[in-house]
Amino acid sequence: MIAHQSASPGAGSVASGAADVKLACRGVWKLFGPGAESYLASQPKPNAAALAEAGLIGAVRDASVEVGEGEIFIIMGLSGSGKSTLLRCLSRLIEPTAGEIIFEGRNLLQASERELIEIRRHKMGMVFQHFALLPHLTVIENVAFPLSVQGVPREKRQARAQEMVDLVGLKGREKYYPRELSGGQQQRVGIARSLAVEPRIWFLDEPFSALDPLIRREMQSELMRLQSVLHKTIVFITHDFDEAIRLADRIAIMKDGEIIQIGTPEDLVTRPATDYVAEFTRDVQRAKVISARGLMQPLGADCDGRAVDGRVKIASFAAEIVATGRPFAVTDENGKPIGQVSPQSVIDLLAGREAAR
Amino acid sequence: MSVSAAIEPLRLPRSSVWPAIWIAALAATALLYLFPQLAPWAVEYPKDWIVPVAKWTGAAMLWIRTEFTWLTRALSAIGQVPLDFALDTLARGFKIGQGPEAIELPRLSWLGVVIAMGMIGWVLGGRGLAALAGGCFLYIALFGQWDSAMLTLGLIVICVPLCVITGLLIGIWGYRNPRIEKFFITPMLDVMQTMPTFAYLVPMLLLFGNKPVSAMMATGIFAVPPMVRATMLALQRVPQEIDDFGVMAGCTRAQKLWRVLLPAARPTLLVGLNQVIMLALNMVIISSMIGAGGLGYDVLLALRSLNVGAALEAGLAIVALAIALDRLSQAAARQRPVPQTGARFWERHPFLTAGVAILAVTTLASLAVPGLAKIPESLTISSGPIWKSMIDWVTQNFFDVIEAFRTWMLLNILNPIRDLMAGMPWLAAAGLIGLAGFQLGGLRLMLLVVPLTLFCAMTGLWDKTMATIYLCGISTVVAALIGIPLGVLASRSDRADRIITPIIDTLQTMPSFVFIIPTVMLFRVGDVTAMIAIVSFAVVPAIRYTNLGLRQVSPALIEAAKVSGCTRQQMFWRVQLPLALPEIMLGINQTILLALSMLIITAMIGTRDLGQEVFIALAKADAGRGLIAGLTVAFIGITADRLIGAWSRRARQRLGLA
Ligand SMILES: Nc1ncnc2c1ncn2[C@@H]1O[C@H](COP(=O)(O)OP(=O)(O)O)[C@@H](O)[C@H]1O
Ligand SMILES: [Mg+2]
């Protein structure tokens, strides 16, 4: 595997076997240009220079990821790094040049056209950067459209679409046309539409990138709210690292078609695989990413009564610990103390000074 | 390495060599021109070298006609059904059965049609458009042109859906098969669009006879290309995301096409519809030469008998029809869907219901009230005499001025150039054109344009070709001399733009036929008249492309020029004009093509060029002669089009605009 896996256990693959793998891809390549297929067959695993020599664009190179049930998996990278291409391979909008896509245990690449249509009709939903609403349909008609192509009876699809419109908070605007809505509202329609078929997996390709920063934050909160109700398996693409950190369970970082690291936000911040990742994470507010466990030192004697869960972020108790001036105990899931956090290490973290590790 | 070595021998000469080559070629031409006795066969195409293509084509067409009578009969019978229905509905009234027992049903009442048009205008564009559309039709009724106008409209009503459906299907086929688009559809469209309108007339006349059906077929072929182009363009322009959405929603191929892509492409498709309607109108009018009848035929008859008043009356009715159809279809293209509420049909479509009701009521009432069936004589105004007296007044008072202008143009400009062109050695012309082709587009372009030029000589039509180039050439130059300054003016002043653009928009919607009428009135027949008619029809693209080209020059470049201290004058001549030149040349290219398409109409006033050749062939129903003359015109057009296109592309590349 070309992607560098973080050292911490259970970060690279699906979290500690707690959940099943919903969607996985192994060794996926997507090359653009004439003769891509035969070239890759003759020359497995070419590097960037070899591809350039052959006049091919290596949009995705040897990508392998596993997305667990109920997880928010974020693919993050600069524009042109191959995120959309990877997502389009995962949803089989395009054919990978090589590799496997495994959805719910079966290889999507072997599915027939007919089967794919069925899978898309019932199991997949997708949200697009520029909304991709149909201009000639009203809000409610747009939301009902995926049901309509399946042949769901009018009454039923109308009821379901209404439910979705209510869910995203657009009640009262059913009869509007997309052009009459603001960007944020249009994307709410896009979200409602993608959820109308109750998909098992939800693809979002930079869904908030076309929105103003304020609206973007609002929509991120909205997404978190929806996820707390729906518990979908989500593959989410963004070029905004703050957004990734806010939403992600795990993040895959892409550069020039390669996945260079997969891990939790904390992994990426504390253990960047390359300088490139480190550069990305440099301006992140660490206290919001790093958990108590990440700053933990062995249990000492001067710990007073206070204890925090190892999973909570430093930011949530930073003010307190600095005010108290004394270390807090860190406990595991069962409340058993496993270490402590000192005020000094929190102050260092807040000040941006890397503690010696 | 090996590839570039193989290309080496074909490499174009370096730019410094070209002036020398051109001087040599021009000198050789001049030599041949001045001393034809040096090589008489290279100057005048020898009679016994003429290949009788026209005869062969004529024979082939006759063979097709006799062998495929069943096919043409069948097509004609199939086409006749909807055509008769439309013509009966709008113009003739129905007659079911024969003899005295025949039941006669009335056509749609004129008043109902006028109101219905107003209502369509209302729905599409509000009160203003309602007044315009209703007004245009009322004008047609009041000025006594209703019967002819409805014949014309009936043909359009049938041709347009035919063209739209055919164009849509071909366009979809091309969109789905990029190879077919690239190697078959696009080249075909290119040829069809450089082909002048009238090239279609003769074969249709031969195959289908002097009947409205021929006009329908000719129009059907002529007006399809813009719809094909619009369809392919519209589908290609649908954002990738929308296409992806269609797939992810689980659409089948057909569902994606009909429920996602085509609706999303609607605005561009409707622009195509507008073009189809306007081209169909133009062609239906011209098709009066092969039996379409209607307004075009009225103009034709009036011009033949030099009845200027009647020609102008019918011409103005064409103008009214063109304006109404253009504005309505443009408004339809801008139209956006509005939510429909209500359970019943008439609640959801109130205007449609009301329109149909009004048509039905007025038409039924016309059974009892004759004034609703046919507009009463007492209401109509015959404008013919008014126009005639106006013209008489103008010619009486300005006869000297007009005549002096006409004679001066003829003696000092037209005739000398005509004589100059007449002596042009055919071999030298082919050589010069080939040289230009090679310089601009390499061997490939040369191998295209030289045979096209030789074709003109080989068919024995060289003299007529030169007469054509003379008339179109002068007209193009004059159109450029008028159009480019106007375009410059429009580009530099928004006020001028606001005046000029609507005028040229309207001019562009006019069928070519109407341009001949006022010029004939003022200048009578002859080359000057022909030239003025051509210029007034063909000047529009010169203005439009100049304006657009100049406005497209990047503001950053203009600012850079300002900062480096250019005066307004310098800015124009050194920055804007050179950068806009490729675009302007494309406008001139369009002007040439439009000029060529006017030839058949100017032939009515006695020119001596290829247009006349087609005109005579039409009268004699000589398909071979007409087709070959039409093809020759098309080849002139294609040669000019490819040379200018290649020049423009090269210029763009050189300027880094491509
Ligand atoms: N259809 C295509 N043909 C050729 N190159 C493509 C195509 N689609 C994407 N690419 C190239 O692949 C690379 C990755 O593109 P993309 O996946 O869209 O990046 P991202 O979504 O991360 O911005 C880019 O260099 C892009 O130019
Ligand atoms: Mg992208």
Short mmCIF file of N, CA and C and ligand atoms in Angstrom, two decimals, chain A residues 83-84 129 205-206 237, ligand 2:
data_model
loop_
_atom_site.label_atom_id
_atom_site.label_comp_id
_atom_site.label_asym_id
_atom_site.label_seq_id
_atom_site.Cartn_x
_atom_site.Cartn_y
_atom_site.Cartn_z
N LYS A 83 -9.40 14.24 -5.86
CA LYS A 83 -10.47 13.85 -4.94
C LYS A 83 -11.74 13.45 -5.68
N SER A 84 -12.16 14.35 -6.58
CA SER A 84 -13.41 14.06 -7.28
C SER A 84 -13.27 12.80 -8.12
N GLN A 129 -21.10 19.81 -5.70
CA GLN A 129 -20.58 21.12 -5.33
C GLN A 129 -21.48 22.25 -5.81
N ASP A 205 -19.54 15.71 -2.63
CA ASP A 205 -18.35 16.25 -3.28
C ASP A 205 -18.29 17.76 -3.08
N GLU A 206 -17.46 18.17 -2.14
CA GLU A 206 -17.33 19.59 -1.80
C GLU A 206 -18.70 20.27 -1.71
N ILE A 237 -16.01 15.09 0.57
CA ILE A 237 -14.81 15.67 -0.02
C ILE A 237 -14.72 17.14 0.30
MG MG C 2 -13.37 18.33 -7.35
#
